[in-house]
Every structure is written in C-alpha cells, then in structure tokens.
CSV table of C-alpha atoms in Angstrom, one decimal:
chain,number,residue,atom,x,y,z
Z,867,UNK,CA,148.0,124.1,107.7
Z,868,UNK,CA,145.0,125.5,105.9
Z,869,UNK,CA,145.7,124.5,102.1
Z,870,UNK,CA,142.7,123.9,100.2
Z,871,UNK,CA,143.6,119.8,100.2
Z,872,UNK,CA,144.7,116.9,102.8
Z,873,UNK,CA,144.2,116.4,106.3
Z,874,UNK,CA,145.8,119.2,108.1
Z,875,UNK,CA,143.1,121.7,106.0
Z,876,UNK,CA,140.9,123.7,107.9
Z,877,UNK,CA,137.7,122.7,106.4
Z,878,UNK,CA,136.3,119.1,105.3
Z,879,UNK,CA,136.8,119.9,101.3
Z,880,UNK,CA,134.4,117.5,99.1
Z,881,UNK,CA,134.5,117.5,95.6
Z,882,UNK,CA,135.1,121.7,96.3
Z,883,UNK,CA,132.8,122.3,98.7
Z,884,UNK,CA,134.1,122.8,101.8
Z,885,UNK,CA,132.0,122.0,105.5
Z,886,UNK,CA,133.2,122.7,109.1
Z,887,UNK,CA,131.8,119.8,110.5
Z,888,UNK,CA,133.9,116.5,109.6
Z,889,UNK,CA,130.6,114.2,110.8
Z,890,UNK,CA,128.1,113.0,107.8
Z,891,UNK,CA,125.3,111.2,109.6
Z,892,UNK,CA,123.3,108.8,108.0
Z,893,UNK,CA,119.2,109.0,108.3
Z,894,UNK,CA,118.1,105.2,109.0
Z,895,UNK,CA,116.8,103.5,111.6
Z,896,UNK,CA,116.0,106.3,114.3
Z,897,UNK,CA,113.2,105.8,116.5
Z,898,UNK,CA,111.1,108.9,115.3
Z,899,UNK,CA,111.0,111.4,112.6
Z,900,UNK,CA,111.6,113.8,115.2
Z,901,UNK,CA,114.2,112.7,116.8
Z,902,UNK,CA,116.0,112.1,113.6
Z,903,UNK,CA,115.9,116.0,113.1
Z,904,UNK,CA,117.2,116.5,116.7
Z,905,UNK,CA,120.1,114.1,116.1
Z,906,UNK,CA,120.9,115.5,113.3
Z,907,UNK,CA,120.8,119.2,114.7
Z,908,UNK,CA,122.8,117.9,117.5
Z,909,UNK,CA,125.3,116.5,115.2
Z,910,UNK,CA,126.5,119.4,113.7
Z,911,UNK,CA,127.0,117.5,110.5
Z,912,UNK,CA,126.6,119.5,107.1
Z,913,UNK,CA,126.1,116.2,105.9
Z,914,UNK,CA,123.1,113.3,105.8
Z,915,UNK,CA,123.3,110.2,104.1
Z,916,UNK,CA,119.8,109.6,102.1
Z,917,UNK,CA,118.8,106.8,100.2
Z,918,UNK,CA,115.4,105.4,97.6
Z,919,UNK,CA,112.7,102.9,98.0
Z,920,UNK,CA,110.0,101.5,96.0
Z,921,UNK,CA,107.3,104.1,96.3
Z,922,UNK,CA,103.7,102.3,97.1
Z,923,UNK,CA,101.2,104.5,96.6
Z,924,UNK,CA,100.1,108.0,96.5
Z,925,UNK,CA,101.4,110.3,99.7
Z,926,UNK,CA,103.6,107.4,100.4
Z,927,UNK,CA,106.6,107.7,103.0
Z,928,UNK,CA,108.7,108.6,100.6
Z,929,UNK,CA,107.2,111.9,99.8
Z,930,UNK,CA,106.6,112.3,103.9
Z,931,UNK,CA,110.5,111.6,104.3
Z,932,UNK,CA,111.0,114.2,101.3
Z,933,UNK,CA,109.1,117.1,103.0
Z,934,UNK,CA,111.1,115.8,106.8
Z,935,UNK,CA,114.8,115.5,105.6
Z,936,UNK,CA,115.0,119.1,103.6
Z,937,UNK,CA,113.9,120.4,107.2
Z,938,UNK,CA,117.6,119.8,108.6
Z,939,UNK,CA,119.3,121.8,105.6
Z,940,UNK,CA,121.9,119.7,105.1
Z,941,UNK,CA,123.3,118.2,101.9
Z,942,UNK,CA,122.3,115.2,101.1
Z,943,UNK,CA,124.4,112.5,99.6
Z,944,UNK,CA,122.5,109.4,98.1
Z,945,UNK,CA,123.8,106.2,98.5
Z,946,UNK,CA,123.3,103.1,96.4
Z,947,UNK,CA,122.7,100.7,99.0
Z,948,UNK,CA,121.5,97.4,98.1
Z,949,UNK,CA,123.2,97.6,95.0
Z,950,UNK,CA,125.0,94.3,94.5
Z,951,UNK,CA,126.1,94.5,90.6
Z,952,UNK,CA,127.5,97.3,88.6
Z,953,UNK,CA,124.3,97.8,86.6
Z,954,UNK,CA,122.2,98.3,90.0
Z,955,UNK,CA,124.3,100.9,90.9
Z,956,UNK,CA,124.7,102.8,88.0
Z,957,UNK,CA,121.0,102.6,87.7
Z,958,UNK,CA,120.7,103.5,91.4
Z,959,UNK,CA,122.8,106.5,90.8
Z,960,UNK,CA,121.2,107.9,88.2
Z,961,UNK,CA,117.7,107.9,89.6
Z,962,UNK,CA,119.5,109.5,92.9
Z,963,UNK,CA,120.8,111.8,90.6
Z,964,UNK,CA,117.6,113.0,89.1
Z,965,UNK,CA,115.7,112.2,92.7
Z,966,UNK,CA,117.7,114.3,94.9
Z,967,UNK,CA,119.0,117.1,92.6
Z,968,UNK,CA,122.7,116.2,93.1
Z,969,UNK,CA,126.3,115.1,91.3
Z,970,UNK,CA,127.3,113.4,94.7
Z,971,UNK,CA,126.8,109.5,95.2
Z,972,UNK,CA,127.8,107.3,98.1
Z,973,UNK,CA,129.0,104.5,95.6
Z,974,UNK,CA,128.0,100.5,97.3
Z,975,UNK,CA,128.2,97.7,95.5
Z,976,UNK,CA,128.2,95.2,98.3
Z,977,UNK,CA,129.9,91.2,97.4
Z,978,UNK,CA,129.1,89.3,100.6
Z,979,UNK,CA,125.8,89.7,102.5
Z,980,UNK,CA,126.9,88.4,105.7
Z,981,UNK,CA,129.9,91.4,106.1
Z,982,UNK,CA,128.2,93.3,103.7
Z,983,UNK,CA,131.9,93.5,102.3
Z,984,UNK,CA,132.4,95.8,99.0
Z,985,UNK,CA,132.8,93.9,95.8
Z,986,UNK,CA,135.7,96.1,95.1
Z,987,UNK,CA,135.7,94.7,91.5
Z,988,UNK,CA,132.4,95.8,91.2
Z,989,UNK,CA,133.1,98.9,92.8
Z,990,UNK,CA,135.8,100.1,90.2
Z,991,UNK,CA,133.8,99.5,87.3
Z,992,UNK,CA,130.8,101.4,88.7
Z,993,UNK,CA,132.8,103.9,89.7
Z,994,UNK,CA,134.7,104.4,86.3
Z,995,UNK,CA,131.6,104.9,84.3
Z,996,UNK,CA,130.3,107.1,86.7
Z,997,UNK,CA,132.8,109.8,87.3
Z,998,UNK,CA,133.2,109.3,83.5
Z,999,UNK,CA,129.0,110.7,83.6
Z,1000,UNK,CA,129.9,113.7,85.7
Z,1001,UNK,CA,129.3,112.1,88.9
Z,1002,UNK,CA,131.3,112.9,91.9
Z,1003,UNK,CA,131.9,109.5,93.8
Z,1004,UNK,CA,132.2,108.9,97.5
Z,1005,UNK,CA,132.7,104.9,97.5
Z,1006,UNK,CA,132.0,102.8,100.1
Z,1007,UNK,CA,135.2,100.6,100.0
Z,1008,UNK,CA,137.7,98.1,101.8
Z,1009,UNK,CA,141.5,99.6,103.3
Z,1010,UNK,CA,142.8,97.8,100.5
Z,1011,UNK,CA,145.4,100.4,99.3
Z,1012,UNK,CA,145.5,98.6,95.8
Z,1013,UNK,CA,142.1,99.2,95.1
Z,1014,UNK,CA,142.4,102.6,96.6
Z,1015,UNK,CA,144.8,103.6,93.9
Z,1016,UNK,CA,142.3,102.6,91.2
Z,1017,UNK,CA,139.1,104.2,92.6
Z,1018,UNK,CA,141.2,107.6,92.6
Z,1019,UNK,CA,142.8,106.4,88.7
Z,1020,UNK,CA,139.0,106.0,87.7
Z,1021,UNK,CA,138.0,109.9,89.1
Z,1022,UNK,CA,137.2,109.2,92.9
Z,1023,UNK,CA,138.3,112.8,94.5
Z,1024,UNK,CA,137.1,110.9,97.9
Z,1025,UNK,CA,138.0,107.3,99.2
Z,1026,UNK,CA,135.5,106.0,102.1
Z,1027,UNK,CA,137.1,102.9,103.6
Z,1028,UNK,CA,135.1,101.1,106.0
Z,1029,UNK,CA,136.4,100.6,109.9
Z,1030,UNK,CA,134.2,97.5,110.0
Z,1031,UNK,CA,131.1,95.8,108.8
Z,1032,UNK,CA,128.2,98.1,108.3
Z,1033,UNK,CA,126.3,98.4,111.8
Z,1034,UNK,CA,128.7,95.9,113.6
Z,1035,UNK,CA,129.6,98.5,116.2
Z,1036,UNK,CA,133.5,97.1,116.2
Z,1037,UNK,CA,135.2,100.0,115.4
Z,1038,UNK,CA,138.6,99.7,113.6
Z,1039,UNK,CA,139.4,96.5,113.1
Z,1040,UNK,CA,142.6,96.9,110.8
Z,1041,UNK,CA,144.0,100.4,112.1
Z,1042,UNK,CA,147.5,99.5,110.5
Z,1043,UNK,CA,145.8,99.6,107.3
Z,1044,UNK,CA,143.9,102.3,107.9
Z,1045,UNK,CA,147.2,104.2,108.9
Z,1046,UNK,CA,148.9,102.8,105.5
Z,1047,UNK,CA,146.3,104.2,103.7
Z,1048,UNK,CA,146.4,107.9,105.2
Z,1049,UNK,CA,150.2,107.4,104.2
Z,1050,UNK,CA,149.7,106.6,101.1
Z,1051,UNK,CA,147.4,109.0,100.0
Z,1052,UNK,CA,148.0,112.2,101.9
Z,1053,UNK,CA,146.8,114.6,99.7
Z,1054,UNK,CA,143.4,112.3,99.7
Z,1055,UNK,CA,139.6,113.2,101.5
Z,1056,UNK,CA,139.7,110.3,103.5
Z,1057,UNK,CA,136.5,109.2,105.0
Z,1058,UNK,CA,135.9,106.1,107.6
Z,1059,UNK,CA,132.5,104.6,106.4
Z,1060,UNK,CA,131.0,102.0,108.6
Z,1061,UNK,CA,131.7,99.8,111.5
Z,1062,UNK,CA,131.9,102.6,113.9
Z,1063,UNK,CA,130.4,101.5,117.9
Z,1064,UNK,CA,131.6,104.1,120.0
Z,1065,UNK,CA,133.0,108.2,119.6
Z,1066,UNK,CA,136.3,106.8,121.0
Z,1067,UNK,CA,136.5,105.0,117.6
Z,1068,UNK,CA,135.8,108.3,116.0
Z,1069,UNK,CA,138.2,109.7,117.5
Z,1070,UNK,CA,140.6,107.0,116.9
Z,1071,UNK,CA,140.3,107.7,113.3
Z,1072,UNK,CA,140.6,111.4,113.4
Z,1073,UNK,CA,143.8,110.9,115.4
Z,1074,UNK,CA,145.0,109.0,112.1
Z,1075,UNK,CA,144.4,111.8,110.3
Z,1076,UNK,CA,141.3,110.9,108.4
Z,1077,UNK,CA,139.5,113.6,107.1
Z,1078,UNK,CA,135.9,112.7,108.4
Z,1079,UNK,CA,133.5,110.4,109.4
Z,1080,UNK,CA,130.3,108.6,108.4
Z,1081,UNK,CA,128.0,106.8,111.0
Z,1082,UNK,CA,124.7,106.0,111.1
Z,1083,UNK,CA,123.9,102.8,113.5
Z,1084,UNK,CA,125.7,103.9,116.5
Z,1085,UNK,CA,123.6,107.3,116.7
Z,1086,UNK,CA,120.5,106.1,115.7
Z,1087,UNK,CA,120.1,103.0,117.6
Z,1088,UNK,CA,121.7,104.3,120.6
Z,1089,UNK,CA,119.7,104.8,123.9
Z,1090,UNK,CA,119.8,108.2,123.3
Z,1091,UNK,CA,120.5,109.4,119.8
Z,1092,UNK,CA,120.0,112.9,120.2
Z,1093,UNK,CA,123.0,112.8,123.5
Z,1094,UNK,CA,124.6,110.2,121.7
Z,1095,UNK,CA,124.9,112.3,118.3
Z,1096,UNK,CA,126.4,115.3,120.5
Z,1097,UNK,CA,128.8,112.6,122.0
Z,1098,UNK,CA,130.2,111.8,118.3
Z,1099,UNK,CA,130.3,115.2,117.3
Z,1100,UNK,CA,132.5,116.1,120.5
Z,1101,UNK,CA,135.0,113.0,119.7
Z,1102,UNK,CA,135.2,113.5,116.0
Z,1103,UNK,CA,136.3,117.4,116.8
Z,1104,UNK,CA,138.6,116.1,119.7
Z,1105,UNK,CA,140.4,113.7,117.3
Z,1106,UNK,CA,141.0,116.5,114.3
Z,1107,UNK,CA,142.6,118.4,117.0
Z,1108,UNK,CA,144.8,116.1,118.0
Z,1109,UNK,CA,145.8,115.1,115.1
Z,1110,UNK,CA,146.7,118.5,114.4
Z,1111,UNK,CA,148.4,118.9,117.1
Z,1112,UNK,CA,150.7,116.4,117.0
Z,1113,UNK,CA,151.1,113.6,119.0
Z,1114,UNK,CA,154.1,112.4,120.6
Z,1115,UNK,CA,155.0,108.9,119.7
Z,1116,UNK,CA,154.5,106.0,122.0
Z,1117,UNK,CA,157.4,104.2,123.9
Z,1118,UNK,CA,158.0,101.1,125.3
Z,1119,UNK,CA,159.9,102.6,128.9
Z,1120,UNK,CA,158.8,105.3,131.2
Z,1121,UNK,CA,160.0,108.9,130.7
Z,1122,UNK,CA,159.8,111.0,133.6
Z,1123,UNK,CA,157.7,113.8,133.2
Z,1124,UNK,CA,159.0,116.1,135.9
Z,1125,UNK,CA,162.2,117.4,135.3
Z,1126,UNK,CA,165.1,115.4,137.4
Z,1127,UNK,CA,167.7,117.8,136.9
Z,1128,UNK,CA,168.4,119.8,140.4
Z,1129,UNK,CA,166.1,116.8,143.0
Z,1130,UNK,CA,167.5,117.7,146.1
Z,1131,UNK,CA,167.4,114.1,147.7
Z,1132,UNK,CA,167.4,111.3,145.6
Z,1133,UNK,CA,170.2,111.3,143.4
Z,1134,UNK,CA,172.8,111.7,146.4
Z,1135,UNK,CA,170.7,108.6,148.1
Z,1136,UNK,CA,170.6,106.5,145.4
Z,1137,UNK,CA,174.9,107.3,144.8
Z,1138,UNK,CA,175.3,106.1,149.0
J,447,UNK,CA,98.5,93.9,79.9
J,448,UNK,CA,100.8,92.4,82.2
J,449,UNK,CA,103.6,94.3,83.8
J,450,UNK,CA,106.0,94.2,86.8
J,451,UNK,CA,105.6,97.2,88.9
J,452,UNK,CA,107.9,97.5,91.6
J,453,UNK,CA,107.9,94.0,91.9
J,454,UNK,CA,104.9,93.0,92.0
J,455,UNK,CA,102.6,91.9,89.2
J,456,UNK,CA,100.2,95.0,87.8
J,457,UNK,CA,97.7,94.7,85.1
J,458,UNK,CA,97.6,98.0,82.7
J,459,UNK,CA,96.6,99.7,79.6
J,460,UNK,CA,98.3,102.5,79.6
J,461,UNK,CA,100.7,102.6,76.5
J,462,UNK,CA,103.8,104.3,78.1
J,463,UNK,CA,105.3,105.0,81.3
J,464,UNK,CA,104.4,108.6,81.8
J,465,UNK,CA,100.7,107.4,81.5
J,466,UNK,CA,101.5,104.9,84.1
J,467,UNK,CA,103.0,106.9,86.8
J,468,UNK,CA,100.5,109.7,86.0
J,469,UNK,CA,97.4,107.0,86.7
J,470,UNK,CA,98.9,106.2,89.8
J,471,UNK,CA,98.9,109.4,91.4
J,472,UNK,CA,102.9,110.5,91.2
J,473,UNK,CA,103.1,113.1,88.4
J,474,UNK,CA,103.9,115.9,90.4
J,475,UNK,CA,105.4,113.7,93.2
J,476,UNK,CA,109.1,112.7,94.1
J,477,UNK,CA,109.8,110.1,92.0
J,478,UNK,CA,112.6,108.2,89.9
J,479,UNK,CA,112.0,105.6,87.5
J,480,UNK,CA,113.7,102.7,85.7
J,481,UNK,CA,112.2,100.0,83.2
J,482,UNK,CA,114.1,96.7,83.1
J,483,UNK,CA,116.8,97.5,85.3
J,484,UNK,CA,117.7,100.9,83.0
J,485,UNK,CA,117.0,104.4,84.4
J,486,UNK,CA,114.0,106.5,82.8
J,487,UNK,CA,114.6,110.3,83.1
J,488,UNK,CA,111.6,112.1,84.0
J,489,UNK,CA,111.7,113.9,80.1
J,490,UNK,CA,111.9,110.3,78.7
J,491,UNK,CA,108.8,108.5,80.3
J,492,UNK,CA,106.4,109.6,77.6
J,493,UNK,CA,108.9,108.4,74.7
J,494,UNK,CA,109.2,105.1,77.1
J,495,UNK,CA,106.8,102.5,76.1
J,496,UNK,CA,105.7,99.7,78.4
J,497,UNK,CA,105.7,96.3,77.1
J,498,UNK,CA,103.9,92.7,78.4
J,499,UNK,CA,106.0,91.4,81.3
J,500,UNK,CA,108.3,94.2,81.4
J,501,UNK,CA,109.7,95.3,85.0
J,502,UNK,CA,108.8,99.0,86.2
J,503,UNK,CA,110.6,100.7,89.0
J,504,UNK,CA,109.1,103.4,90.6
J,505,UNK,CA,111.2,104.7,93.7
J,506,UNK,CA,111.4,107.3,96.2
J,507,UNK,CA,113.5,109.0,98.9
J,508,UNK,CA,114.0,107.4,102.0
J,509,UNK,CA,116.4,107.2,104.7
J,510,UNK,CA,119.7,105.9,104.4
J,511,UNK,CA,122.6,105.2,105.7
C-alpha cells in the first residue's frame, strides 16, 4: 500500500517529490490577493498553479504577484496557458523555467477556443522536446488513452486528463474513460485537470483512483473561496480513502443488510 | 528604431536587449524574455541584438490556473 508509485501510495509522488495533500489549486481569478492566500492555506495544497504575462511597466503586477504567491510556500508549477502552437509553448516553458526557478511545467497547447480542448497533436510534440530539455511535464490533456500512451513514450512521468472544459463547472463528463485510463495505466500519477464544479466531483475522481486533483474556477469564483477551498480539500481526502478502502461493487437487486438467518417471524409466515 | 514590445509598437535606440529591459526599469526585476517568438535567457540578452520591426517579449508572473 505504501510503494513509492501508483494510486494506493501513501503520498502524491511528482516527478520524486512526494506531497500529502493530493489538491494543486490554481491562483486565478480570486476576488482579493488576500483571500487567495487564505484559500490557499485552507486548501492544504502543497501545490499552486502560476502562470506569465506581459509585464507593463516598472513595479508592475507581476512583481506585486511575485512578492504575494511565495507568501503561501507552496511549489509552484507554471503553466503554458494560452499557448496554442508547439513553438508558444516551448517558448512559454522555457521563460517559466528561468521565471520561476523550476523543471516542472503544466504543458497546454489548447486546439479549440470554445472547449479550450488540447491539441493533443500539439501536445506530443511539445511535450517530446521538452522532457527531451530536462523538463518534467504535467500535460494538460484529453482521456484519450491513445494519446496517453505517447505523452508517457515521449517522458511524461504525469498524465493530467481533463474532467471537462476548463472552468465549465461540469464535472466528469466521460467517467468510463476516465476509469479506462486509471486501468490502463496503474502504475501512472494521474491527475484530473479541469472541468471540476463541485467537491462531489472531486471526490468522484478520487474514488477512481486518480491520484490528485487540479482546480482553480470552482474555488476561486465560489461565494466563498476560502469555505469552499476547505470544502474541496475535505472531498478530495474523503475520495483517496475510499478508494483505498475498497468499495463494494454496485448491484442491480437489493441485498439485505441485516442478517436473515434466525428472524423469528417472517419466514414461518411467509411458508403459511 | 522601430520595435515590437510586448505588442505594442516602441521606438528605441538601444542596440541590444539587455539595454532595453535595463532602460525600462526591469534589470533587477522578475522578468523572462523572448525575441521573435524564441526565448532570451537572462545571460544571453546582452549578446541579443534588437533589430527594426522585430517583436520583444517581456513577461512576468501572474496568476494562473
């Protein structure tokens, strides 16, 4: 149960470090600076999703959003947002890399704009030449099990498929495949990326047996991101332990639950 | 001359793109940098000439998702 790999480990292992919170929370769209740190704090998460814009001028927000996020002490993994060819994101990456002092890069290379869909083509290539530089690749991806296989041929230690659209808030739309995937590639960091709503979602995935999750939307845009980042954290934990403890498997007719053997009454009524 | 800086168009002298991002105040600051679409390591902006019309990124951190 506690082997250094696979989704019955102990710790979320990435790239061989190892984090006992399974949430990675992204930093976007939160009402306040401060309540971004207190969302994050309530998280738990040992991870927070960064990203780079064009810097305007002197003192920009850039450097204020510097000095704010190393205040939470988590690692931070870039992402290449935006990114919509493989020479953006390579680019991307490697002023991440130098930006943010790290190997790790959340790897998007999005195809369609309205489902901000991976171009998984794209996404290969990208990811090829950059686990090929030394870079250790989390990649924002579809549940295609195909294209899983070749992000992990091309160096990918981690596979992050998405539930749904970024920021649609629909959950998991294609759990079978999600499930195929786990299947497929149980000795795999799994990561759902996107789409997620609600911690029952969360949970859902857990209960898979995916490894961890990434959000951002659903905390940040919630009434209360700071009760609602506590809420994931709590369903993301409930879902690892069930997963590790087993669950029985579903039925299509009732089982009684309270043993039959030795009623006093109704067997000898029912045999009248 | 002409350049592209961050998208928008920015008139300069300065020869290369350490002088650049030195004039406008980022030296010591957070910063990553790209000239036409290719990354420019921070060791590499002095040796990195800017040319008329070219297209300088200048980026920094920000939140993300």
């Amino acid at each position: 149960m506690d082997s250094a790999k696979g989704p019955a480990c102990k710790k979320l292992s990435l790239y061989g470090s190892e984090f006992d919170s399974r949430f990675l929370i992204g930093s976007a769209q939160y009402p306040s600076p401060a309540i971004l740190l207190d969302a994050i704090t309530a998280s738990h998460a040992g991870i927070v999703t960064v990203s780079l814009r064009r810097e305007a001028g002197k003192d920009g927000a850039g450097q204020q959003f510097w000095s704010l996020i190393q205040q939470s002490g988590a690692r931070l993994l870039p992402n290449t947002a935006g990114c919509k060819t493989v020479k953006e994101a390579v680019n991307t990456a490697h002023m991440a890399r130098e930006l943010f002092d790290t190997r790790w890069i959340k790897l998007e290379v999005i195809g369609e704009d309205d489902t901000l869909q991976p171009d998984v083509f794209g996404l290969v290539e990208a990811a090829r030449i950059l686990c090929a530089e030394g870079f250790q690749v989390f990649p924002y991806t579809t549940d295609d099990l195909v294209v899983a296989d070749k992000l992990l041929a091309a160096g990918c230690e981690v596979l992050m498929p998405w539930g749904s659209p970024i920021g649609s808030g629909r959950g998991l739309n294609n759990p079978f495949a999600l499930r195929a995937l786990r299947a497929h590639f149980p000795d795999t960091t799994l990561v759902v990326d996107a789409g997620i709503g609600l911690p029952s979602q969360t949970t859902q995935a857990m209960e898979l047996g995916y490894d961890a999750i990434l959000l951002n939307t659903a905390v940040a845009k919630a009434g209360d991101p700071v009760a609602m980042a506590r809420a994931f954290a709590q369903a993301i934990e409930a879902g690892r332990l069930a997963f590790l403890a087993g669950a029985i498997e579903a039925r299509d007719m009732a089982a009684p639950s309270t043993p039959v053997l030795g009623s006093p009454f109704w067997h000898s009524e029912h045999e009248q | 001359m002409k350049i592209q800086l961050n998208g928008a168009s920015h008139d300069t002298e300065h020869p290369d793109l350490a002088a650049l991002v030195a004039a406008l105040g980022h030296e010591g600051d957070k910063v990553a940098t790209a000239i036409d679409g290719l990354f420019v390591a921070r060791q590499n902006r002095s040796q990195s000439p800017l040319n008329e019309g070219c297209a300088v990124e200048i980026v920094a951190p920000m939140e993300g998702g």
